[in-house]
Amino acid sequence: MDNTVSADLRDLDTSGPSGPRPRRTFSRRNIFLYGTLLVIALYYLLPLYVMVVTSLKGMPEIRLGNIFAPPVDVTFAPWVKAWSQACTGLNCDGLSRGFWNSVRITVPSVVLSIAIASVNGYALANWRFKGAETFFTILIFGAFIPYQVMLYPIVILLREMGLYGSLWGLVIVHCIFGMPILTLLFRNYFTSLPEELFKAGRVDGAGFWGIYLRIMVPMSLPIFVVALIIQVTGIWNDFLFGVVYTRPDTYPMTVQLNNIVNSVQGVKEYNVNMAATLLTGLVPLAIYFASGRFFVRGIAAGAVKG
Amino acid sequence: MESVIVKDLSLNFGAVKVLNSLNLAIEQGEFLVLLGPSGCGKSTLLNCVAGLLDVSAGQIFINGKNVTWEEPKDRGIGMVFQSYALYPQMSVAGNLSFGLRVSGMPRDEIDKRVSRAAEVLQIESLLNRRPAALSGGQRQRVAIGRALVRDVDVFLFDEPLSNLDAKLRSELRVEIKRLHQRLKNTMIYVTHDQIEAMTLADRIAVMKGGVIQQLDTPQAIYSQPVNRFVAGFIGSPGMNFLDGVLAKGPVFEADGLTVDLERYQFESTDGTGRTVQLGIRPEHVLIGEAAAAMPHTAETAVELVEPMGSDTLVWTRLGGQAFALRVDAERAVRDGDTIRIGFDPARASIFDAVSGERL
């Protein structure tokens, strides 16, 4: 039996369009779209470009005033000076001291806050203990209180604990202030994982920590990367807590950068300032480049089950 | 000996009473199916038996031991979930052995159990794969294997086949039945699919609103439903219900229809005068010459014909109400034909129109 469609194909005019619709590379739509994107990209890249070229120029060249011109005489002296010789207050050993202070602040703060917040989020999402909702509400409420309100009470608290001015005092402050947003992040992520996995873990005999470490954490790499980026950037770039809770010899990099750039004595060394700023921004930038792929996946992960 | 006993079990979520003073006893080696529409509390009951939900009142015994306050792992149960719930970052072997590794079992014993379970379920070739690389049917086999390696007395299945397509579902259904024949464990199986319930169960507990409506063998539930809900829930296509009155004789009377109920086995003696519903399954209605031999016959016009391949569902009217019967697909029945139908009132069910209880 003939299974073809019964319409008589011989009488059809088949000379017209067939197959995929042709697409022109230089259509008006494409030119407009990519042109706009290009202009916006340039607009955002321009300040970075100015910073990079300025940091590679000597002061005589900068005084000529052509800020967009590429350096005639490339010099790395401003970078060296910013890192190891620039004066901040009494010390003249550059940003290096602040860099290591910042590392010593950021690493424990990030590790501690993520470790605690992920367990918080897991307990809130899966174990539904008595008062969990109240606890969570109070925690989230904490996220809406302006930091400035709590600056002085915390100074007193740290002083009473004997931690005022030490790096560990600042680490504790960062952990506490990161807690609401991170707990929310982890709670929502763990809630989005199928509940049956948690049940299966319980039937298999894994306890609170067993389920957390062996089932939940291995499934949660994307959200840990998101938390890592949020925390590293936030803590590394923090200025307020750094300037309030540390002493000159424990200043983080941002505070030192401010002291270099805003110094009122002597000649403004724009090239050193630019180099110092770039140096300070390198760490968050590196984190973004290294894990940006996971970041996007983690942000989107809440929407997809399993 | 009873394997699982649920005694006066209640469970509330806030003000909502999901289960209310429920009692259930399951024999050693029995395959019990909890059947009901969604929201009837069947999964909740299973989760209570598993220990994944804390009960509000009552007790649960497994193998004579009171496990009401025990952790799931200490109850001697294995559980299979609807969404498989395989640990995505572990291989199949890792999934199977997880519970054993957690309990600190020696390595060689774990290997022995995993390979035995893999052999039973024919998943030996998949042991090194991740769950993401498995098909739905394979995943569910691994999930069953995870319960199998734990060497438990009671298996709990929470709608294990609902995520599979129809063909795989019927294949795995047979495999689960074989598994039960071979292992002879007690199995409690939750489903909303009546075919699964009928084919697998030794006994079915039909649930509605947190209450077990009827607990009996599949055949008894099919032929002697205790109320209108059970009668309507079991059977596909569904039972015909004709509204009418029970008159002296006893006879069933509806608009222009009188059915002699002399052969019907009444459960309660006093029914005369009540408004009732007469329930007849479409497959119990005969057509043509075969119908003539039946105690009750009628001439009626065909309104609609639904061919289903193996047989045909014919819609007509009886006593002024819609009425379906199932006829052989070979028989040519067309819209508008007049046919002779007949059935045996002894195979019918009569329900009180108000309470829905069987009379």
XYZ file of C-alpha atoms in Angstrom:
665
model
C 0.000 0.000 0.000
C 1.165 3.522 -0.795
C 1.938 5.373 2.420
C 2.930 8.753 0.979
C 0.851 11.854 1.488
C -1.923 11.792 -1.073
C -1.435 15.385 -2.373
C -0.114 15.349 -5.902
C 3.481 16.572 -5.597
C 4.147 16.740 -9.317
C 2.069 19.875 -9.741
C 3.829 21.834 -6.964
C 6.187 24.698 -7.769
C 9.372 23.606 -5.929
C 11.644 26.423 -7.151
C 10.935 28.599 -4.070
C 12.689 28.678 -0.653
C 13.982 25.353 0.577
C 15.962 24.299 3.650
C 17.324 26.710 6.248
C 16.697 30.411 5.865
C 19.925 32.221 4.741
C 21.593 34.448 7.321
C 23.760 37.405 6.344
C 26.773 38.175 8.542
C 26.561 41.938 7.978
C 22.868 42.446 8.402
C 21.738 45.735 9.912
C 20.680 43.866 13.057
C 24.113 42.318 13.558
C 25.965 45.577 12.966
C 23.782 47.351 15.478
C 24.018 44.562 18.038
C 27.754 43.984 17.893
C 28.490 47.686 17.455
C 26.659 48.471 20.687
C 28.391 45.643 22.523
C 31.774 46.854 21.270
C 31.163 50.447 22.377
C 30.041 49.335 25.827
C 33.021 47.011 26.180
C 35.407 49.830 25.237
C 33.720 52.182 27.666
C 34.308 49.760 30.520
C 37.820 48.820 29.438
C 39.063 52.369 28.965
C 39.727 53.178 32.643
C 41.612 49.896 33.015
C 43.656 50.759 29.951
C 44.496 54.193 31.357
C 45.560 52.625 34.639
C 47.804 50.066 32.967
C 49.550 52.540 30.634
C 49.962 55.154 33.367
C 51.512 52.600 35.706
C 54.100 51.801 33.035
C 55.150 55.423 32.449
C 57.716 57.536 34.276
C 56.592 60.756 36.005
C 58.032 63.117 33.267
C 55.932 61.334 30.657
C 52.811 61.545 32.828
C 53.268 65.293 33.282
C 52.836 65.721 29.507
C 49.154 65.001 30.160
C 48.398 62.544 27.353
C 46.675 59.987 29.511
C 45.552 57.795 26.595
C 48.942 57.652 24.916
C 50.825 54.382 25.280
C 54.094 54.598 27.238
C 57.100 55.685 25.159
C 59.571 54.451 27.701
C 58.154 51.355 29.450
C 59.260 51.150 33.066
C 58.327 48.723 35.831
C 59.802 50.915 38.529
C 56.366 52.179 39.715
C 55.232 48.563 40.275
C 58.370 47.750 42.244
C 57.966 50.914 44.276
C 54.290 50.263 44.977
C 55.020 46.730 46.114
C 58.099 47.278 48.260
C 59.048 50.952 48.776
C 55.993 53.185 48.906
C 55.474 54.888 52.259
C 52.319 54.487 54.271
C 52.536 56.452 57.456
C 55.633 55.294 59.346
C 56.441 52.214 57.271
C 58.111 52.477 53.912
C 57.967 48.859 52.793
C 55.169 49.301 50.250
C 52.043 47.213 49.776
C 53.769 43.906 50.447
C 53.054 44.119 54.168
C 49.365 44.842 53.473
C 49.212 42.041 50.927
C 50.356 39.450 53.438
C 48.069 40.907 56.091
C 45.166 40.626 53.674
C 46.074 37.024 52.892
C 46.211 36.266 56.601
C 42.795 37.861 57.041
C 41.086 36.542 53.914
C 42.105 32.882 54.007
C 40.879 32.037 57.520
C 37.812 34.273 57.153
C 36.762 32.630 53.904
C 37.425 29.076 55.091
C 35.745 29.555 58.465
C 32.716 31.453 57.220
C 32.013 29.016 54.380
C 32.503 25.996 56.624
C 30.128 27.319 59.273
C 27.559 28.739 56.849
C 27.352 25.560 54.774
C 26.665 23.469 57.875
C 24.090 26.072 58.967
C 22.396 25.936 55.591
C 22.434 22.129 55.568
C 20.935 21.904 59.051
C 18.270 24.478 58.179
C 17.382 22.813 54.883
C 17.408 19.164 55.895
C 17.129 18.710 59.632
C 14.269 21.143 60.404
C 15.003 21.297 64.104
C 12.658 23.013 66.526
C 12.932 26.774 66.150
C 14.716 26.519 62.793
C 12.403 29.032 61.162
C 12.845 31.554 63.971
C 16.603 31.109 63.883
C 16.666 31.642 60.144
C 14.444 34.731 60.319
C 16.681 36.334 62.939
C 19.772 35.515 60.906
C 18.337 37.025 57.724
C 17.162 40.064 59.663
C 20.797 40.579 60.613
C 21.646 41.083 56.952
C 19.539 44.251 56.849
C 21.188 46.073 59.737
C 23.721 48.617 58.424
C 27.289 47.723 59.389
C 27.964 51.212 60.694
C 25.450 50.731 63.509
C 27.455 47.838 64.882
C 30.965 49.265 64.458
C 31.408 50.655 67.944
C 29.655 47.865 69.907
C 31.986 45.426 68.182
C 35.010 47.544 69.094
C 33.972 47.180 72.745
C 33.285 43.449 72.350
C 36.665 42.805 70.740
C 38.427 44.909 73.376
C 36.782 42.889 76.151
C 37.860 39.684 74.460
C 41.380 41.030 74.047
C 41.229 40.680 70.265
C 40.998 44.348 69.297
C 43.629 45.264 66.742
C 44.620 41.662 66.026
C 44.036 39.886 62.737
C 41.900 37.237 64.468
C 39.523 39.898 65.709
C 38.961 40.998 62.131
C 38.582 37.373 60.997
C 35.785 36.884 63.529
C 34.066 40.073 62.375
C 34.195 38.971 58.738
C 32.814 35.536 59.634
C 29.889 37.024 61.525
C 28.961 39.519 58.847
C 29.218 36.947 56.077
C 26.950 34.536 57.908
C 23.429 35.744 56.890
C 23.972 35.885 53.148
C 26.069 32.716 53.028
C 23.616 30.741 55.148
C 20.795 31.871 52.886
C 22.820 30.842 49.847
C 23.584 27.363 51.183
C 20.142 26.786 52.635
C 18.493 27.547 49.323
C 20.920 25.347 47.449
C 20.498 22.382 49.782
C 16.719 22.837 49.678
C 16.872 22.541 45.902
C 18.586 19.134 46.105
C 16.103 16.227 46.054
C 14.993 15.439 49.591
C 14.989 11.732 48.796
C 18.798 11.768 48.633
C 18.864 12.895 52.225
C 16.332 10.214 53.161
C 18.332 7.560 51.325
C 21.396 8.640 53.283
C 19.531 8.232 56.543
C 18.246 4.785 55.595
C 21.828 3.871 54.674
C 22.816 4.802 58.194
C 24.771 7.988 57.624
C 24.417 10.536 60.427
C 24.390 14.332 60.426
C 28.060 14.652 59.446
C 28.115 11.559 57.268
C 25.325 12.881 55.052
C 26.860 16.350 54.997
C 30.409 15.339 54.138
C 29.823 12.299 51.940
C 26.586 13.141 50.118
C 25.847 16.866 50.259
C 29.298 18.470 49.939
C 30.417 16.435 46.900
C 27.215 17.492 45.129
C 27.663 21.149 45.945
C 30.890 22.259 44.286
C 29.198 25.042 42.261
C 27.639 26.689 45.289
C 30.917 26.453 47.218
C 32.620 28.288 44.349
C 29.938 30.978 44.426
C 30.439 31.380 48.169
C 34.218 31.452 47.660
C 33.991 34.249 45.101
C 31.548 36.286 47.166
C 33.690 35.958 50.276
C 37.146 36.452 48.729
C 36.017 39.561 46.851
C 34.072 40.944 49.771
C 36.753 40.401 52.379
C 39.707 41.322 50.192
C 38.025 44.547 49.087
C 36.781 45.429 52.569
C 38.011 48.775 53.830
C 35.667 49.751 56.647
C 36.277 46.833 59.005
C 39.937 46.779 58.103
C 40.521 50.386 59.049
C 38.427 50.147 62.233
C 39.570 46.863 63.733
C 43.302 46.754 62.914
C 46.434 48.697 63.798
C 48.908 50.222 61.310
C 51.119 47.126 61.376
C 48.136 44.844 60.717
C 46.408 47.026 58.106
C 45.010 45.031 55.166
C 46.033 45.912 51.642
C 43.018 48.152 50.930
C 43.778 50.387 53.878
C 47.417 50.640 52.853
C 46.385 51.435 49.301
C 44.227 54.259 50.583
C 47.137 55.608 52.609
C 49.415 55.561 49.577
C 46.927 57.111 47.149
C 45.543 59.692 49.561
C 48.847 60.826 51.033
C 48.860 64.617 51.207
C 52.613 65.068 51.413
C 55.079 65.186 48.547
C 54.481 64.750 44.824
C 51.457 62.737 43.631
C 53.042 59.720 42.012
C 50.252 58.718 39.681
C 52.157 55.804 38.202
C 52.797 54.314 41.662
C 49.183 54.876 42.637
C 47.945 53.112 39.525
C 50.330 50.200 40.033
C 49.304 49.884 43.679
C 45.615 49.887 42.756
C 46.128 47.233 40.091
C 48.138 45.094 42.514
C 45.366 45.285 45.078
C 42.727 44.326 42.553
C 44.656 41.359 41.189
C 43.491 38.781 43.716
C 39.709 39.107 43.200
C 40.353 39.356 39.466
C 42.339 36.113 39.496
C 39.564 34.372 41.451
C 36.996 35.513 38.895
C 39.029 34.290 35.958
C 39.823 30.968 37.597
C 36.293 30.102 38.631
C 33.936 32.257 36.598
C 32.615 29.198 34.792
C 31.603 27.576 38.093
C 30.199 30.875 39.283
C 27.646 31.062 36.499
C 26.803 27.379 36.911
C 26.370 27.798 40.666
C 24.140 30.834 40.349
C 21.970 28.949 37.872
C 22.097 25.701 39.843
C 19.232 26.604 42.147
C 16.858 26.493 39.214
C 17.709 22.959 38.095
C 16.868 19.926 40.165
C 19.084 16.902 40.622
C 4.470 -14.212 62.748
C 3.861 -10.598 61.897
C 6.767 -8.790 60.323
C 5.513 -5.231 60.665
C 2.836 -4.005 63.036
C 1.537 -0.458 63.033
C -0.483 0.278 66.143
C -2.769 3.299 66.656
C -0.472 5.416 64.511
C -1.264 9.113 64.171
C 0.675 11.769 62.387
C -0.101 15.468 62.268
C 1.577 18.194 60.264
C 0.593 21.131 62.413
C -3.189 21.103 62.509
C -3.506 18.723 59.564
C -4.145 15.133 60.591
C -2.540 12.994 57.895
C -2.893 9.676 59.688
C -5.366 9.089 62.464
C -5.086 6.061 64.736
C -4.128 3.683 61.969
C -3.666 -0.052 62.578
C -1.982 -2.479 60.224
C -0.359 -5.884 60.601
C 1.818 -7.342 57.855
C 2.771 -11.016 57.762
C 6.316 -12.299 57.409
C 7.160 -12.521 53.710
C 4.006 -10.745 52.634
C 3.868 -8.318 49.716
C 1.581 -5.541 50.870
C 0.631 -2.685 48.574
C -0.588 0.640 49.914
C -2.831 1.992 47.192
C -4.624 5.291 46.988
C -4.872 8.648 45.261
C -2.226 11.289 45.961
C -2.582 12.881 49.371
C -4.175 9.808 50.950
C -1.288 9.342 53.394
C 0.218 6.198 51.883
C 3.714 7.638 51.444
C 3.471 9.246 54.855
C 2.691 5.864 56.387
C 5.681 4.334 54.600
C 7.960 7.137 55.803
C 6.756 6.520 59.349
C 7.577 2.815 59.063
C 10.997 3.768 57.665
C 11.605 6.173 60.524
C 12.006 9.192 58.273
C 9.079 10.924 59.931
C 8.490 11.173 63.655
C 5.041 9.909 64.596
C 2.628 12.015 66.639
C 1.174 9.026 68.478
C 1.176 5.248 68.334
C 3.788 2.529 67.886
C 5.579 0.642 65.147
C 6.957 -2.878 65.583
C 9.285 -4.603 63.150
C 10.013 -8.268 63.791
C 8.494 -7.981 67.239
C 10.794 -5.128 68.240
C 9.382 -1.730 69.104
C 11.169 0.602 66.671
C 9.018 3.691 67.213
C 11.991 5.740 68.385
C 14.708 3.971 66.391
C 16.779 5.577 63.633
C 16.005 4.310 60.100
C 19.268 2.372 59.933
C 18.434 0.411 63.090
C 15.004 -0.733 61.934
C 16.079 -3.478 59.578
C 14.566 -1.824 56.525
C 15.741 -0.949 53.035
C 14.011 1.679 50.984
C 13.603 2.428 47.280
C 12.511 5.904 46.249
C 10.534 7.221 43.308
C 13.311 9.523 42.096
C 15.881 6.707 42.608
C 17.845 9.015 44.950
C 21.194 7.657 43.790
C 24.231 9.555 45.030
C 25.311 11.286 41.808
C 29.006 11.562 42.619
C 29.456 7.871 43.405
C 29.724 4.982 40.965
C 27.093 2.256 40.976
C 29.343 0.139 43.188
C 29.823 3.151 45.457
C 26.082 3.640 45.683
C 25.490 0.003 46.543
C 28.206 -0.126 49.159
C 27.637 3.275 50.793
C 25.469 2.005 53.632
C 27.854 -0.867 54.326
C 30.890 1.433 54.310
C 29.134 3.787 56.715
C 28.510 0.905 59.092
C 32.187 -0.041 58.942
C 31.784 -3.483 57.410
C 34.996 -5.272 56.330
C 36.032 -4.725 52.734
C 35.702 -8.325 51.519
C 32.221 -8.714 53.011
C 31.148 -5.521 51.233
C 32.525 -6.795 47.915
C 30.737 -10.090 48.375
C 27.381 -8.458 49.030
C 27.718 -5.920 46.230
C 28.558 -8.562 43.654
C 25.720 -10.778 44.850
C 23.204 -7.925 44.583
C 24.595 -6.936 41.187
C 24.163 -10.487 40.005
C 20.578 -10.725 41.256
C 19.670 -7.486 39.491
C 21.883 -8.086 36.429
C 23.799 -4.844 36.764
C 27.305 -6.332 37.005
C 28.451 -4.563 33.848
C 27.364 -1.181 35.220
C 29.255 -1.223 38.507
C 31.828 1.386 37.491
C 29.409 3.808 35.879
C 27.999 6.966 37.411
C 24.198 7.205 37.846
C 24.086 9.964 35.211
C 25.253 7.428 32.617
C 22.401 5.006 33.355
C 18.903 4.753 31.899
C 15.858 5.116 34.121
C 15.330 1.371 34.421
C 18.984 0.775 35.278
C 18.895 3.509 37.895
C 15.896 1.971 39.560
C 17.649 -1.415 39.579
C 20.605 0.151 41.342
C 18.218 1.757 43.821
C 16.705 -1.651 44.537
C 20.215 -3.071 44.832
C 21.039 -0.521 47.489
C 18.227 -1.930 49.607
C 19.273 -5.467 48.698
C 22.891 -5.271 49.935
C 21.755 -4.227 53.365
C 20.332 -7.707 53.896
C 17.242 -6.430 55.652
C 13.960 -8.120 56.508
C 11.625 -5.460 55.218
C 11.747 -3.675 51.867
C 9.931 -0.385 51.471
C 9.081 0.857 47.982
C 7.857 4.428 47.542
C 6.270 4.551 44.072
C 9.410 3.039 42.550
C 8.093 2.783 39.000
C 6.230 6.067 38.653
C 9.091 7.842 36.881
C 9.468 5.171 34.202
C 7.702 4.900 30.867
C 4.907 2.376 30.477
C 6.967 -0.374 28.850
C 9.803 -0.283 31.364
C 7.293 -0.078 34.164
C 5.685 -3.372 33.237
C 9.115 -5.005 32.797
C 10.380 -3.894 36.180
C 7.068 -4.838 37.754
C 7.669 -8.421 36.763
C 11.241 -8.210 38.040
C 10.112 -6.945 41.413
C 7.643 -9.801 41.640
C 10.396 -12.316 40.777
C 12.648 -10.693 43.346
C 9.986 -11.167 45.976
C 9.487 -14.798 45.009
C 13.208 -15.367 45.297
C 13.991 -13.400 48.463
C 10.712 -13.924 50.318
C 11.211 -10.705 52.264
C 8.378 -8.648 53.609
C 7.701 -5.865 51.136
C 5.601 -2.759 51.556
C 4.947 -1.039 48.274
C 3.314 2.348 47.822
C 1.662 3.168 44.520
C -1.260 4.975 42.982
C -1.252 2.578 40.032
C -3.925 -0.067 40.472
C -2.338 -2.387 37.903
C 0.868 -2.502 39.959
C -1.187 -3.100 43.070
C -3.247 -5.904 41.547
C -0.325 -7.699 39.945
C 2.183 -7.473 42.792
C 0.244 -7.649 46.003
C -0.548 -10.504 48.317
C -2.822 -8.024 50.014
C -3.777 -4.474 49.094
C -4.587 -1.731 51.549
C -6.701 0.853 49.749
C -6.285 4.200 51.485
C -8.196 7.449 51.392
C -7.897 10.462 53.670
C -5.375 8.719 55.928
C -7.731 5.789 56.588
C -7.400 2.247 55.259
C -10.677 1.639 53.446
C -10.155 -2.017 52.706
C -7.344 -4.459 53.390
C -7.713 -7.673 51.468
C -6.446 -9.806 48.600
C -6.497 -8.175 45.152
C -9.287 -10.515 44.037
C -11.491 -9.694 47.026
C -10.921 -5.988 46.562
C -11.837 -6.301 42.911
C -14.957 -8.372 43.344
C -16.163 -7.378 46.822
C -15.260 -3.697 47.299
C -16.418 -2.536 50.725
C -17.492 0.895 49.571
C -18.057 3.060 46.553
C -14.603 4.638 46.744
C -12.782 1.313 46.543
C -15.129 0.114 43.799
C -14.470 3.217 41.738
C -10.719 3.293 42.358
C -10.065 -0.310 41.337
C -10.702 -1.458 37.815
C -10.017 0.073 34.444
C -12.231 1.092 32.754
C -14.073 2.036 35.921
C -17.163 0.445 37.343
C -20.619 1.592 36.172
C -22.711 3.149 38.899
C -26.486 3.349 38.421
C -28.534 5.477 40.818
C -31.785 3.948 42.006
C -33.826 2.647 44.895
C -33.820 -0.705 46.656
C -37.391 -2.042 46.628
C -39.032 -5.064 48.149
C -38.196 -8.355 46.514
C -35.399 -7.405 46.714
C -35.117 -5.532 43.437
C -33.139 -2.533 42.251
C -35.318 0.083 40.591
C -34.257 2.985 38.453
C -35.937 4.953 35.685
C -37.537 2.187 33.588
C -35.168 -0.441 34.930
C -35.811 -3.253 37.390
C -33.027 -5.622 38.352
C -33.891 -8.713 40.347
C -31.394 -9.063 43.193
C -32.427 -12.472 44.440
C -28.971 -13.901 43.712
C -27.095 -10.960 45.275
C -25.393 -11.674 48.603
C -26.442 -8.848 50.922
C -24.109 -8.005 53.770
C -26.755 -6.132 55.729
C -30.276 -7.477 55.906
C -32.298 -4.296 56.099
C -31.894 -2.325 52.905
C -35.364 -1.938 51.485
C -36.435 1.581 50.582
C -32.950 3.080 50.589
C -31.534 5.065 47.727
C -28.616 3.046 46.446
C -26.109 2.721 43.639
C -25.785 -0.458 41.626
C -22.185 -1.057 40.539
C -21.364 -3.331 37.620
C -17.949 -3.700 36.037
C -17.882 -3.200 32.240
C -16.118 -6.554 31.814
C -18.947 -8.369 33.605
C -21.529 -7.279 31.062
C -22.052 -9.666 28.159
C -23.399 -8.979 24.705
C -25.374 -10.870 22.057
C -26.162 -14.599 22.441
C -24.044 -14.906 25.607
C -26.154 -12.169 27.198
C -29.359 -14.156 26.752
C -28.208 -16.702 29.323
C -27.689 -14.032 31.982
C -30.230 -13.459 34.784
C -30.720 -9.865 33.731
C -30.921 -8.799 30.096
C -31.864 -5.620 28.255
C -32.069 -4.168 24.745
C -30.221 -0.917 24.335
C -28.791 1.439 21.717
C -25.047 2.038 21.268
C -24.050 5.670 21.784
C -20.276 5.594 21.425
C -17.580 3.054 20.668
C -14.007 3.258 21.991
C -11.708 0.674 20.386
C -8.762 -0.159 22.658
C -7.028 -2.777 20.572
C -7.483 -5.850 22.713
C -11.121 -5.075 23.295
C -13.669 -2.352 22.717
C -15.513 -0.205 25.216
C -19.113 0.332 24.208
C -21.087 3.189 25.750
C -24.833 2.843 25.991
C -27.648 3.715 28.399
C -29.319 1.657 31.074
C -32.133 3.006 33.233
C -31.515 6.375 31.588
C -27.907 6.495 32.816
C -24.571 6.167 31.032
C -23.384 2.582 31.049
C -20.257 0.999 29.582
C -19.475 -2.549 28.647
C -16.397 -4.239 27.345
C -16.760 -6.405 24.279
C -14.360 -8.443 22.238
C -12.540 -6.371 19.623
C -13.540 -8.898 16.964
C -17.201 -8.063 17.401
C -18.308 -5.286 15.057
C -20.343 -2.777 17.041
C -21.210 0.590 15.550
C -22.779 3.785 16.882
C -26.581 3.540 16.715
C -26.709 -0.290 16.713
C -29.224 -1.909 19.019
C -27.603 -4.585 21.123
C -28.726 -7.102 23.712
C -26.745 -6.939 26.917
C -26.888 -9.052 30.037
C -25.202 -9.417 33.417
C -25.392 -11.453 36.579
C -26.541 -9.356 39.582
C -24.589 -11.721 41.829
C -21.381 -10.172 40.475
C -22.636 -6.624 40.999
C -22.130 -4.446 44.051
C -24.757 -2.370 45.793
C -23.753 0.686 47.769
C -25.743 2.947 50.012
C -26.082 6.241 48.118
C -25.446 8.304 51.262
C -22.744 6.449 53.168
C -21.215 4.698 50.141
C -20.978 1.456 52.130
C -21.582 -1.910 50.511
C -24.975 -3.433 51.287
